Amino acid sequence: MAKIMDGHKLSEEIKTGVRRDVEALGAMGVEVGLGLLMVGENPSSRQYLLATIKACKKVGIIPHQFNLPEDASINEILNVVHTINRDERINGLLVLFPLPRRINPRRVVNEILPEKDVDGLGSLSVGRLAAEESTFQIFTYNSSEDHWVRGMPAISGYLPCTPYGVIRLLEYYGVELKGKHAVVVGKSLAVGKPLSLMLLAKEATVTVCHRATDDLAYFTRQADILCTATGVKGLIREDMVKDGVVVVDIGINVIEDGRIVGDVDFEGVKNKASLITPVPGGVGPVTIAMLLENTVKSAQRNHLLKSPLIT
Ligand SMILES: NC(=O)c1ccc[n+]([C@@H]2O[C@H](COP(=O)([O-])OP(=O)(O)OC[C@H]3O[C@@H](n4cnc5c(N)ncnc54)[C@H](OP(=O)(O)O)[C@@H]3O)[C@@H](O)[C@H]2O)c1
Protein backbone atom coordinates (compact mmCIF):
# COMPACT_ATOMS: atom_id res chain seq x y z
CA MET A 1 0.00 0.00 0.00
CA ALA A 2 1.39 3.37 -1.07
CA LYS A 3 2.46 6.14 1.25
CA ILE A 4 0.65 9.40 0.53
CA MET A 5 2.65 12.45 -0.56
CA ASP A 6 0.98 15.23 1.38
CA GLY A 7 1.06 18.47 -0.59
CA HIS A 8 -0.51 20.49 2.21
CA LYS A 9 2.33 19.63 4.59
CA LEU A 10 5.06 20.71 2.16
CA SER A 11 3.06 23.76 1.14
CA GLU A 12 2.82 24.94 4.77
CA GLU A 13 6.58 24.56 5.19
CA ILE A 14 7.29 26.53 2.02
CA LYS A 15 4.85 29.23 3.10
CA THR A 16 6.53 29.52 6.50
CA GLY A 17 9.81 30.26 4.69
CA VAL A 18 8.08 32.77 2.43
CA ARG A 19 6.48 34.54 5.40
CA ARG A 20 9.91 34.83 7.06
CA ASP A 21 11.43 36.31 3.87
CA VAL A 22 8.53 38.74 3.41
CA GLU A 23 8.96 39.92 7.01
CA ALA A 24 12.71 40.37 6.52
CA LEU A 25 12.06 42.55 3.46
CA GLY A 26 9.34 44.40 5.35
CA ALA A 27 11.86 45.25 8.07
CA MET A 28 13.90 47.00 5.36
CA GLY A 29 10.84 48.90 4.17
CA VAL A 30 10.28 46.72 1.11
CA GLU A 31 6.80 45.45 0.39
CA VAL A 32 6.17 42.35 -1.69
CA GLY A 33 3.31 42.36 -4.18
CA LEU A 34 1.79 39.94 -6.65
CA GLY A 35 -0.28 41.13 -9.62
CA LEU A 36 -3.28 39.01 -10.59
CA LEU A 37 -4.77 39.65 -14.00
CA MET A 38 -8.15 38.20 -14.86
CA VAL A 39 -10.04 38.89 -18.07
CA GLY A 40 -13.74 38.05 -18.08
CA GLU A 41 -15.40 35.75 -15.59
CA ASN A 42 -14.46 32.09 -15.54
CA PRO A 43 -15.61 30.15 -12.44
CA SER A 44 -12.46 28.03 -12.07
CA SER A 45 -10.23 31.09 -12.61
CA ARG A 46 -12.26 32.94 -9.98
CA GLN A 47 -11.75 30.03 -7.58
CA TYR A 48 -8.00 29.98 -8.22
CA LEU A 49 -7.87 33.78 -7.89
CA LEU A 50 -9.55 33.69 -4.48
CA ALA A 51 -7.32 30.84 -3.27
CA THR A 52 -4.22 32.76 -4.39
CA ILE A 53 -5.36 35.99 -2.71
CA LYS A 54 -5.98 34.09 0.53
CA ALA A 55 -2.55 32.45 0.35
CA CYS A 56 -0.87 35.81 -0.37
CA LYS A 57 -2.48 37.41 2.65
CA LYS A 58 -1.38 34.54 4.89
CA VAL A 59 2.28 35.15 4.09
CA GLY A 60 2.12 38.96 3.93
CA ILE A 61 2.32 39.33 0.14
CA ILE A 62 0.06 42.12 -1.11
CA PRO A 63 -2.26 40.99 -3.92
CA HIS A 64 -2.93 43.59 -6.63
CA GLN A 65 -6.01 42.63 -8.62
CA PHE A 66 -6.60 43.72 -12.21
CA ASN A 67 -9.96 42.69 -13.63
CA LEU A 68 -10.85 43.41 -17.22
CA PRO A 69 -14.18 42.73 -18.95
CA GLU A 70 -14.62 39.75 -21.28
CA ASP A 71 -14.59 42.06 -24.30
CA ALA A 72 -11.32 43.83 -23.36
CA SER A 73 -9.05 44.41 -26.36
CA ILE A 74 -5.54 42.94 -26.58
CA ASN A 75 -4.24 46.52 -26.32
CA GLU A 76 -6.06 47.07 -23.03
CA ILE A 77 -4.71 43.79 -21.67
CA LEU A 78 -1.14 44.60 -22.72
CA ASN A 79 -1.42 48.07 -21.20
CA VAL A 80 -2.20 46.44 -17.85
CA VAL A 81 0.80 44.12 -18.24
CA HIS A 82 3.03 47.12 -19.01
CA THR A 83 1.69 48.97 -15.98
CA ILE A 84 2.54 45.99 -13.78
CA ASN A 85 5.98 45.69 -15.39
CA ARG A 86 6.72 49.24 -14.28
CA ASP A 87 5.11 49.09 -10.83
CA GLU A 88 7.78 48.79 -8.13
CA ARG A 89 5.23 47.46 -5.65
CA ILE A 90 4.52 44.42 -7.81
CA ASN A 91 7.18 41.70 -8.00
CA GLY A 92 5.35 39.14 -10.08
CA LEU A 93 2.35 38.73 -12.34
CA LEU A 94 -0.02 35.79 -12.58
CA VAL A 95 -2.31 35.81 -15.60
CA LEU A 96 -5.38 33.69 -14.97
CA PHE A 97 -6.22 31.27 -17.76
CA PRO A 98 -8.20 30.76 -19.86
CA LEU A 99 -8.18 34.16 -21.52
CA PRO A 100 -11.07 34.88 -23.92
CA ARG A 101 -10.65 32.73 -27.05
CA ARG A 102 -9.88 35.66 -29.38
CA ILE A 103 -6.84 36.64 -27.23
CA ASN A 104 -3.55 34.88 -28.01
CA PRO A 105 -2.26 33.92 -24.53
CA ARG A 106 1.36 33.73 -25.76
CA ARG A 107 1.13 37.38 -26.85
CA VAL A 108 0.18 38.27 -23.27
CA VAL A 109 2.67 36.14 -21.27
CA ASN A 110 5.53 37.12 -23.57
CA GLU A 111 4.96 40.75 -22.64
CA ILE A 112 5.65 40.11 -18.93
CA LEU A 113 9.19 41.11 -17.96
CA PRO A 114 11.13 37.87 -17.29
CA GLU A 115 12.03 39.13 -13.80
CA LYS A 116 8.31 39.38 -13.03
CA ASP A 117 7.31 36.19 -14.83
CA VAL A 118 6.84 34.25 -11.59
CA ASP A 119 4.65 31.68 -13.36
CA GLY A 120 7.58 30.96 -15.70
CA LEU A 121 5.49 30.73 -18.87
CA GLY A 122 7.00 33.44 -21.07
CA SER A 123 9.24 32.37 -23.94
CA LEU A 124 12.37 33.73 -22.24
CA SER A 125 11.65 31.80 -19.05
CA VAL A 126 10.93 28.64 -21.04
CA GLY A 127 14.12 29.10 -23.06
CA ARG A 128 16.21 29.66 -19.95
CA LEU A 129 14.82 26.47 -18.48
CA ALA A 130 15.63 24.54 -21.66
CA ALA A 131 19.12 26.06 -21.77
CA GLU A 132 19.63 25.12 -18.09
CA GLU A 133 20.19 28.76 -17.17
CA SER A 134 17.49 28.75 -14.50
CA THR A 135 17.53 25.12 -13.37
CA PHE A 136 19.99 25.95 -10.59
CA GLN A 137 16.82 26.79 -8.65
CA ILE A 138 15.94 23.10 -8.36
CA PHE A 139 19.37 22.45 -6.84
CA THR A 140 19.70 25.37 -4.43
CA TYR A 141 16.48 25.72 -2.49
CA ASN A 142 17.82 23.75 0.44
CA SER A 143 21.11 25.57 0.60
CA SER A 144 21.95 28.74 2.45
CA GLU A 145 20.42 32.07 1.61
CA ASP A 146 23.90 33.18 0.51
CA HIS A 147 23.99 30.52 -2.15
CA TRP A 148 20.66 31.67 -3.51
CA VAL A 149 21.72 35.30 -3.43
CA ARG A 150 24.93 34.50 -5.33
CA GLY A 151 22.93 32.71 -8.00
CA MET A 152 20.28 35.37 -8.24
CA PRO A 153 21.86 37.89 -10.60
CA ALA A 154 22.32 35.09 -13.13
CA ILE A 155 18.62 34.56 -13.48
CA SER A 156 15.95 36.82 -14.67
CA GLY A 157 13.43 34.05 -15.00
CA TYR A 158 11.58 31.68 -12.72
CA LEU A 159 10.57 28.07 -13.03
CA PRO A 160 6.89 27.33 -13.76
CA CYS A 161 5.12 26.68 -10.47
CA THR A 162 3.39 23.34 -11.06
CA PRO A 163 6.35 21.33 -12.41
CA TYR A 164 8.69 23.02 -9.94
CA GLY A 165 6.26 21.98 -7.20
CA VAL A 166 6.36 18.38 -8.47
CA ILE A 167 10.16 18.32 -8.17
CA ARG A 168 9.95 19.79 -4.66
CA LEU A 169 7.35 17.24 -3.62
CA LEU A 170 9.40 14.31 -4.96
CA GLU A 171 12.51 15.51 -3.15
CA TYR A 172 10.58 16.23 0.05
CA TYR A 173 9.63 12.55 0.09
CA GLY A 174 13.21 11.48 -0.62
CA VAL A 175 12.60 10.16 -4.13
CA GLU A 176 15.91 9.63 -5.93
CA LEU A 177 15.65 10.98 -9.48
CA LYS A 178 19.16 10.43 -10.84
CA GLY A 179 19.29 7.41 -13.13
CA LYS A 180 15.59 6.58 -12.66
CA HIS A 181 13.14 6.22 -15.50
CA ALA A 182 10.63 9.06 -15.25
CA VAL A 183 7.60 8.88 -17.55
CA VAL A 184 5.66 12.11 -18.03
CA VAL A 185 2.19 11.87 -19.58
CA GLY A 186 1.24 15.22 -21.13
CA LYS A 187 3.48 17.65 -23.00
CA SER A 188 1.85 21.04 -22.40
CA LEU A 189 3.97 24.15 -22.09
CA ALA A 190 2.62 24.76 -18.58
CA VAL A 191 3.22 21.32 -17.10
CA GLY A 192 4.43 18.28 -19.06
CA LYS A 193 7.19 19.88 -21.12
CA PRO A 194 8.87 21.92 -18.35
CA LEU A 195 8.51 18.99 -15.94
CA SER A 196 10.33 16.71 -18.36
CA LEU A 197 13.13 19.30 -18.68
CA MET A 198 13.46 19.56 -14.89
CA LEU A 199 13.56 15.77 -14.49
CA LEU A 200 16.22 15.66 -17.19
CA ALA A 201 18.22 18.31 -15.35
CA LYS A 202 18.01 16.04 -12.31
CA GLU A 203 19.51 13.27 -14.47
CA ALA A 204 16.47 11.05 -14.71
CA THR A 205 15.95 9.16 -17.96
CA VAL A 206 12.81 10.80 -19.29
CA THR A 207 10.06 9.55 -21.59
CA VAL A 208 7.31 11.99 -22.58
CA CYS A 209 3.94 10.60 -23.69
CA HIS A 210 0.99 12.42 -25.24
CA ARG A 211 -2.22 11.89 -27.16
CA ALA A 212 -0.47 10.38 -30.17
CA THR A 213 1.59 7.95 -28.09
CA ASP A 214 0.89 4.44 -29.31
CA ASP A 215 0.33 1.96 -26.45
CA LEU A 216 0.60 4.32 -23.47
CA ALA A 217 0.67 1.39 -21.03
CA TYR A 218 3.86 0.04 -22.65
CA PHE A 219 5.64 3.19 -21.45
CA THR A 220 3.89 3.75 -18.11
CA ARG A 221 4.71 0.15 -17.03
CA GLN A 222 8.41 0.98 -17.34
CA ALA A 223 8.19 4.04 -15.09
CA ASP A 224 10.02 4.25 -11.78
CA ILE A 225 8.40 7.66 -11.46
CA LEU A 226 5.15 8.36 -13.28
CA CYS A 227 3.87 11.93 -13.58
CA THR A 228 0.59 12.55 -15.34
CA ALA A 229 -0.94 15.86 -16.41
CA THR A 230 -3.64 15.27 -18.99
CA GLY A 231 -7.01 16.16 -17.51
CA VAL A 232 -8.33 12.70 -18.46
CA LYS A 233 -10.07 11.02 -15.55
CA GLY A 234 -9.04 7.41 -14.93
CA LEU A 235 -6.37 7.43 -17.67
CA ILE A 236 -3.83 5.58 -15.50
CA ARG A 237 -5.08 2.24 -14.17
CA GLU A 238 -3.55 -0.35 -11.86
CA ASP A 239 -2.58 -2.64 -14.75
CA MET A 240 -0.58 0.21 -16.34
CA VAL A 241 2.01 0.58 -13.55
CA LYS A 242 4.71 -1.62 -12.06
CA ASP A 243 5.09 -2.49 -8.38
CA GLY A 244 6.83 0.18 -6.32
CA VAL A 245 6.24 3.02 -8.78
CA VAL A 246 6.12 6.62 -7.49
CA VAL A 247 3.01 8.31 -8.88
CA VAL A 248 2.45 12.06 -9.15
CA ASP A 249 -1.03 12.95 -10.33
CA ILE A 250 -1.22 16.53 -11.55
CA GLY A 251 -4.57 16.20 -13.33
CA ILE A 252 -7.66 18.00 -12.07
CA ASN A 253 -11.03 16.70 -13.23
CA VAL A 254 -14.38 17.73 -11.82
CA ILE A 255 -16.73 14.74 -11.93
CA GLU A 256 -20.52 14.59 -12.15
CA ASP A 257 -21.12 14.79 -8.38
CA GLY A 258 -18.84 17.85 -8.10
CA ARG A 259 -15.87 15.99 -6.60
CA ILE A 260 -12.36 16.58 -7.91
CA VAL A 261 -10.28 13.62 -9.08
CA GLY A 262 -6.99 13.28 -10.93
CA ASP A 263 -5.86 11.31 -13.99
CA VAL A 264 -5.08 8.25 -11.91
CA ASP A 265 -7.47 5.56 -10.69
CA PHE A 266 -6.26 6.19 -7.16
CA GLU A 267 -7.95 3.23 -5.44
CA GLY A 268 -6.41 0.71 -7.85
CA VAL A 269 -2.99 2.25 -8.37
CA LYS A 270 -2.29 2.84 -4.67
CA ASN A 271 -2.10 -0.95 -4.19
CA LYS A 272 1.01 -1.10 -6.38
CA ALA A 273 2.66 2.29 -5.87
CA SER A 274 5.24 3.01 -3.16
CA LEU A 275 4.32 6.71 -3.06
CA ILE A 276 1.34 8.51 -4.56
CA THR A 277 -0.16 12.01 -4.52
CA PRO A 278 -3.85 12.39 -3.70
CA VAL A 279 -6.14 14.68 -5.70
CA PRO A 280 -6.99 17.06 -4.18
CA GLY A 281 -4.24 17.67 -1.62
CA GLY A 282 -1.19 16.64 -3.65
CA VAL A 283 0.38 18.88 -6.27
CA GLY A 284 -2.28 21.64 -6.09
CA PRO A 285 -1.30 23.21 -2.74
CA VAL A 286 2.40 23.09 -3.64
CA THR A 287 1.73 24.99 -6.89
CA ILE A 288 0.40 28.01 -5.00
CA ALA A 289 3.27 27.83 -2.50
CA MET A 290 5.76 27.91 -5.39
CA LEU A 291 4.06 30.98 -6.82
CA LEU A 292 4.48 32.75 -3.49
CA GLU A 293 8.10 31.62 -3.20
CA ASN A 294 8.92 32.81 -6.72
CA THR A 295 7.30 36.17 -5.88
CA VAL A 296 9.35 36.74 -2.75
CA LYS A 297 12.53 35.65 -4.58
CA SER A 298 11.70 38.23 -7.23
CA ALA A 299 11.37 40.90 -4.53
CA GLN A 300 14.69 39.85 -2.93
CA ARG A 301 16.40 39.93 -6.30
CA ASN A 302 14.95 43.33 -7.17
CA HIS A 303 16.04 44.75 -3.81
CA LEU A 304 19.55 43.29 -4.05
CA LEU A 305 20.24 44.22 -7.65
CA LYS A 306 19.11 47.80 -7.21
CA SER A 307 21.17 48.36 -4.09
CA PRO A 308 24.11 50.66 -4.79
CA LEU A 309 25.98 48.87 -2.00
CA ILE A 310 26.16 45.56 -3.89
CA THR A 311 29.67 44.05 -3.81
N1 LIG B 1 -2.38 20.62 -9.72
C1 LIG B 1 -2.09 21.78 -10.31
O1 LIG B 1 -1.63 22.70 -9.68
C2 LIG B 1 -2.31 21.92 -11.77
C3 LIG B 1 -1.72 22.96 -12.48
C4 LIG B 1 -1.90 23.02 -13.87
C5 LIG B 1 -2.69 22.07 -14.50
N2 LIG B 1 -3.29 21.10 -13.75
C6 LIG B 1 -4.13 20.07 -14.38
O2 LIG B 1 -3.28 19.21 -15.13
C7 LIG B 1 -3.97 18.74 -16.28
C8 LIG B 1 -3.17 19.10 -17.50
O3 LIG B 1 -3.06 20.51 -17.59
P1 LIG B 1 -2.39 21.18 -18.86
O4 LIG B 1 -2.48 22.63 -18.68
O5 LIG B 1 -1.06 20.55 -19.10
O6 LIG B 1 -3.44 20.69 -20.00
P2 LIG B 1 -3.33 20.69 -21.57
O7 LIG B 1 -2.64 21.89 -22.05
O8 LIG B 1 -4.72 20.38 -22.05
O9 LIG B 1 -2.40 19.43 -21.90
C9 LIG B 1 -2.84 18.12 -21.71
C10 LIG B 1 -1.77 17.17 -22.19
O10 LIG B 1 -2.25 15.84 -21.98
C11 LIG B 1 -2.10 15.09 -23.18
N3 LIG B 1 -3.18 14.13 -23.28
C12 LIG B 1 -4.51 14.37 -23.33
N4 LIG B 1 -5.20 13.21 -23.44
C13 LIG B 1 -4.29 12.22 -23.44
C14 LIG B 1 -4.36 10.82 -23.52
N5 LIG B 1 -5.54 10.20 -23.64
N6 LIG B 1 -3.22 10.11 -23.50
C15 LIG B 1 -2.02 10.71 -23.38
N7 LIG B 1 -1.88 12.07 -23.30
C16 LIG B 1 -2.99 12.81 -23.33
C17 LIG B 1 -2.15 16.12 -24.30
O11 LIG B 1 -1.48 15.58 -25.41
P3 LIG B 1 -1.32 16.40 -26.79
O12 LIG B 1 -0.29 17.44 -26.51
O13 LIG B 1 -0.84 15.36 -27.75
O14 LIG B 1 -2.67 16.96 -27.10
C18 LIG B 1 -1.46 17.31 -23.68
O15 LIG B 1 -0.06 17.25 -23.88
C19 LIG B 1 -5.35 19.38 -16.22
O16 LIG B 1 -6.23 18.50 -15.59
C20 LIG B 1 -5.14 20.60 -15.35
O17 LIG B 1 -6.32 21.00 -14.70
C21 LIG B 1 -3.11 21.00 -12.43
PDB file of N, CA, C and O in Angstrom, residues 134-161:
ATOM      1  N   SER A 134      18.270  28.462 -15.715  1.00  0.00           N
ATOM      2  CA  SER A 134      17.493  28.752 -14.499  1.00  0.00           C
ATOM      3  C   SER A 134      17.294  27.505 -13.650  1.00  0.00           C
ATOM      4  O   SER A 134      16.736  27.592 -12.559  1.00  0.00           O
ATOM      5  N   THR A 135      17.786  26.359 -14.114  1.00  0.00           N
ATOM      6  CA  THR A 135      17.535  25.118 -13.371  1.00  0.00           C
ATOM      7  C   THR A 135      18.310  25.052 -12.060  1.00  0.00           C
ATOM      8  O   THR A 135      18.033  24.183 -11.235  1.00  0.00           O
ATOM      9  N   PHE A 136      19.274  25.978 -11.871  1.00  0.00           N
ATOM     10  CA  PHE A 136      19.987  25.945 -10.585  1.00  0.00           C
ATOM     11  C   PHE A 136      18.992  26.074  -9.424  1.00  0.00           C
ATOM     12  O   PHE A 136      19.254  25.630  -8.324  1.00  0.00           O
ATOM     13  N   GLN A 137      17.827  26.635  -9.712  1.00  0.00           N
ATOM     14  CA  GLN A 137      16.823  26.793  -8.647  1.00  0.00           C
ATOM     15  C   GLN A 137      16.365  25.453  -8.071  1.00  0.00           C
ATOM     16  O   GLN A 137      15.996  25.379  -6.908  1.00  0.00           O
ATOM     17  N   ILE A 138      16.376  24.403  -8.893  1.00  0.00           N
ATOM     18  CA  ILE A 138      15.940  23.101  -8.362  1.00  0.00           C
ATOM     19  C   ILE A 138      17.083  22.387  -7.634  1.00  0.00           C
ATOM     20  O   ILE A 138      16.908  21.297  -7.124  1.00  0.00           O
ATOM     21  N   PHE A 139      18.248  23.039  -7.578  1.00  0.00           N
ATOM     22  CA  PHE A 139      19.370  22.448  -6.836  1.00  0.00           C
ATOM     23  C   PHE A 139      19.716  23.252  -5.588  1.00  0.00           C
ATOM     24  O   PHE A 139      20.456  22.785  -4.741  1.00  0.00           O
ATOM     25  N   THR A 140      19.208  24.485  -5.494  1.00  0.00           N
ATOM     26  CA  THR A 140      19.704  25.370  -4.426  1.00  0.00           C
ATOM     27  C   THR A 140      18.692  25.687  -3.334  1.00  0.00           C
ATOM     28  O   THR A 140      19.043  26.343  -2.371  1.00  0.00           O
ATOM     29  N   TYR A 141      17.465  25.240  -3.456  1.00  0.00           N
ATOM     30  CA  TYR A 141      16.476  25.724  -2.493  1.00  0.00           C
ATOM     31  C   TYR A 141      16.720  25.243  -1.077  1.00  0.00           C
ATOM     32  O   TYR A 141      16.210  25.830  -0.130  1.00  0.00           O
ATOM     33  N   ASN A 142      17.515  24.207  -0.918  1.00  0.00           N
ATOM     34  CA  ASN A 142      17.816  23.753   0.436  1.00  0.00           C
ATOM     35  C   ASN A 142      19.109  24.340   0.978  1.00  0.00           C
ATOM     36  O   ASN A 142      19.469  24.114   2.115  1.00  0.00           O
ATOM     37  N   SER A 143      19.821  25.063   0.136  1.00  0.00           N
ATOM     38  CA  SER A 143      21.107  25.571   0.602  1.00  0.00           C
ATOM     39  C   SER A 143      20.929  26.939   1.249  1.00  0.00           C
ATOM     40  O   SER A 143      19.822  27.455   1.347  1.00  0.00           O
ATOM     41  N   SER A 144      22.031  27.513   1.674  1.00  0.00           N
ATOM     42  CA  SER A 144      21.951  28.745   2.453  1.00  0.00           C
ATOM     43  C   SER A 144      21.404  29.883   1.603  1.00  0.00           C
ATOM     44  O   SER A 144      21.458  29.849   0.374  1.00  0.00           O
ATOM     45  N   GLU A 145      20.937  30.895   2.303  1.00  0.00           N
ATOM     46  CA  GLU A 145      20.420  32.069   1.606  1.00  0.00           C
ATOM     47  C   GLU A 145      21.516  32.692   0.739  1.00  0.00           C
ATOM     48  O   GLU A 145      21.274  33.162  -0.351  1.00  0.00           O
ATOM     49  N   ASP A 146      22.753  32.633   1.230  1.00  0.00           N
ATOM     50  CA  ASP A 146      23.901  33.176   0.509  1.00  0.00           C
ATOM     51  C   ASP A 146      24.031  32.577  -0.872  1.00  0.00           C
ATOM     52  O   ASP A 146      24.290  33.260  -1.848  1.00  0.00           O
ATOM     53  N   HIS A 147      23.841  31.246  -0.887  1.00  0.00           N
ATOM     54  CA  HIS A 147      23.986  30.519  -2.146  1.00  0.00           C
ATOM     55  C   HIS A 147      22.957  31.034  -3.151  1.00  0.00           C
ATOM     56  O   HIS A 147      23.247  31.278  -4.310  1.00  0.00           O
ATOM     57  N   TRP A 148      21.728  31.169  -2.653  1.00  0.00           N
ATOM     58  CA  TRP A 148      20.655  31.668  -3.511  1.00  0.00           C
ATOM     59  C   TRP A 148      20.995  33.072  -4.014  1.00  0.00           C
ATOM     60  O   TRP A 148      20.899  33.373  -5.194  1.00  0.00           O
ATOM     61  N   VAL A 149      21.448  33.911  -3.086  1.00  0.00           N
ATOM     62  CA  VAL A 149      21.719  35.297  -3.434  1.00  0.00           C
ATOM     63  C   VAL A 149      22.834  35.368  -4.475  1.00  0.00           C
ATOM     64  O   VAL A 149      22.768  36.138  -5.424  1.00  0.00           O
ATOM     65  N   ARG A 150      23.845  34.507  -4.353  1.00  0.00           N
ATOM     66  CA  ARG A 150      24.928  34.497  -5.333  1.00  0.00           C
ATOM     67  C   ARG A 150      24.417  34.095  -6.719  1.00  0.00           C
ATOM     68  O   ARG A 150      24.865  34.606  -7.724  1.00  0.00           O
ATOM     69  N   GLY A 151      23.459  33.171  -6.720  1.00  0.00           N
ATOM     70  CA  GLY A 151      22.929  32.711  -8.002  1.00  0.00           C
ATOM     71  C   GLY A 151      21.971  33.704  -8.623  1.00  0.00           C
ATOM     72  O   GLY A 151      21.791  33.726  -9.829  1.00  0.00           O
ATOM     73  N   MET A 152      21.377  34.532  -7.777  1.00  0.00           N
ATOM     74  CA  MET A 152      20.277  35.372  -8.238  1.00  0.00           C
ATOM     75  C   MET A 152      20.551  36.253  -9.448  1.00  0.00           C
ATOM     76  O   MET A 152      19.766  36.259 -10.387  1.00  0.00           O
ATOM     77  N   PRO A 153      21.678  36.995  -9.461  1.00  0.00           N
ATOM     78  CA  PRO A 153      21.865  37.890 -10.601  1.00  0.00           C
ATOM     79  C   PRO A 153      21.898  37.140 -11.931  1.00  0.00           C
ATOM     80  O   PRO A 153      21.604  37.697 -12.966  1.00  0.00           O
ATOM     81  N   ALA A 154      22.238  35.848 -11.883  1.00  0.00           N
ATOM     82  CA  ALA A 154      22.321  35.091 -13.127  1.00  0.00           C
ATOM     83  C   ALA A 154      20.947  34.813 -13.714  1.00  0.00           C
ATOM     84  O   ALA A 154      20.830  34.533 -14.895  1.00  0.00           O
ATOM     85  N   ILE A 155      19.931  34.864 -12.914  1.00  0.00           N
ATOM     86  CA  ILE A 155      18.621  34.563 -13.477  1.00  0.00           C
ATOM     87  C   ILE A 155      17.764  35.805 -13.578  1.00  0.00           C
ATOM     88  O   ILE A 155      17.805  36.689 -12.742  1.00  0.00           O
ATOM     89  N   SER A 156      17.002  35.832 -14.627  1.00  0.00           N
ATOM     90  CA  SER A 156      15.951  36.822 -14.671  1.00  0.00           C
ATOM     91  C   SER A 156      14.724  36.077 -15.139  1.00  0.00           C
ATOM     92  O   SER A 156      13.964  36.546 -15.945  1.00  0.00           O
ATOM     93  N   GLY A 157      14.593  34.860 -14.664  1.00  0.00           N
ATOM     94  CA  GLY A 157      13.433  34.051 -15.000  1.00  0.00           C
ATOM     95  C   GLY A 157      13.175  33.074 -13.880  1.00  0.00           C
ATOM     96  O   GLY A 157      14.094  32.752 -13.128  1.00  0.00           O
ATOM     97  N   TYR A 158      11.957  32.610 -13.793  1.00  0.00           N
ATOM     98  CA  TYR A 158      11.581  31.681 -12.723  1.00  0.00           C
ATOM     99  C   TYR A 158      11.007  30.412 -13.327  1.00  0.00           C
ATOM    100  O   TYR A 158      10.518  30.408 -14.456  1.00  0.00           O
ATOM    101  N   LEU A 159      11.064  29.357 -12.544  1.00  0.00           N
ATOM    102  CA  LEU A 159      10.568  28.070 -13.030  1.00  0.00           C
ATOM    103  C   LEU A 159       9.052  28.005 -12.887  1.00  0.00           C
ATOM    104  O   LEU A 159       8.510  28.481 -11.875  1.00  0.00           O
ATOM    105  N   PRO A 160       8.350  27.419 -13.854  1.00  0.00           N
ATOM    106  CA  PRO A 160       6.891  27.328 -13.764  1.00  0.00           C
ATOM    107  C   PRO A 160       6.466  26.561 -12.499  1.00  0.00           C
ATOM    108  O   PRO A 160       7.073  25.543 -12.148  1.00  0.00           O
ATOM    109  N   CYS A 161       5.445  27.095 -11.855  1.00  0.00           N
ATOM    110  CA  CYS A 161       5.122  26.682 -10.474  1.00  0.00           C
ATOM    111  C   CYS A 161       4.706  25.217 -10.346  1.00  0.00           C
ATOM    112  O   CYS A 161       5.131  24.543  -9.402  1.00  0.00           O
TER     113      CYS A 161
END
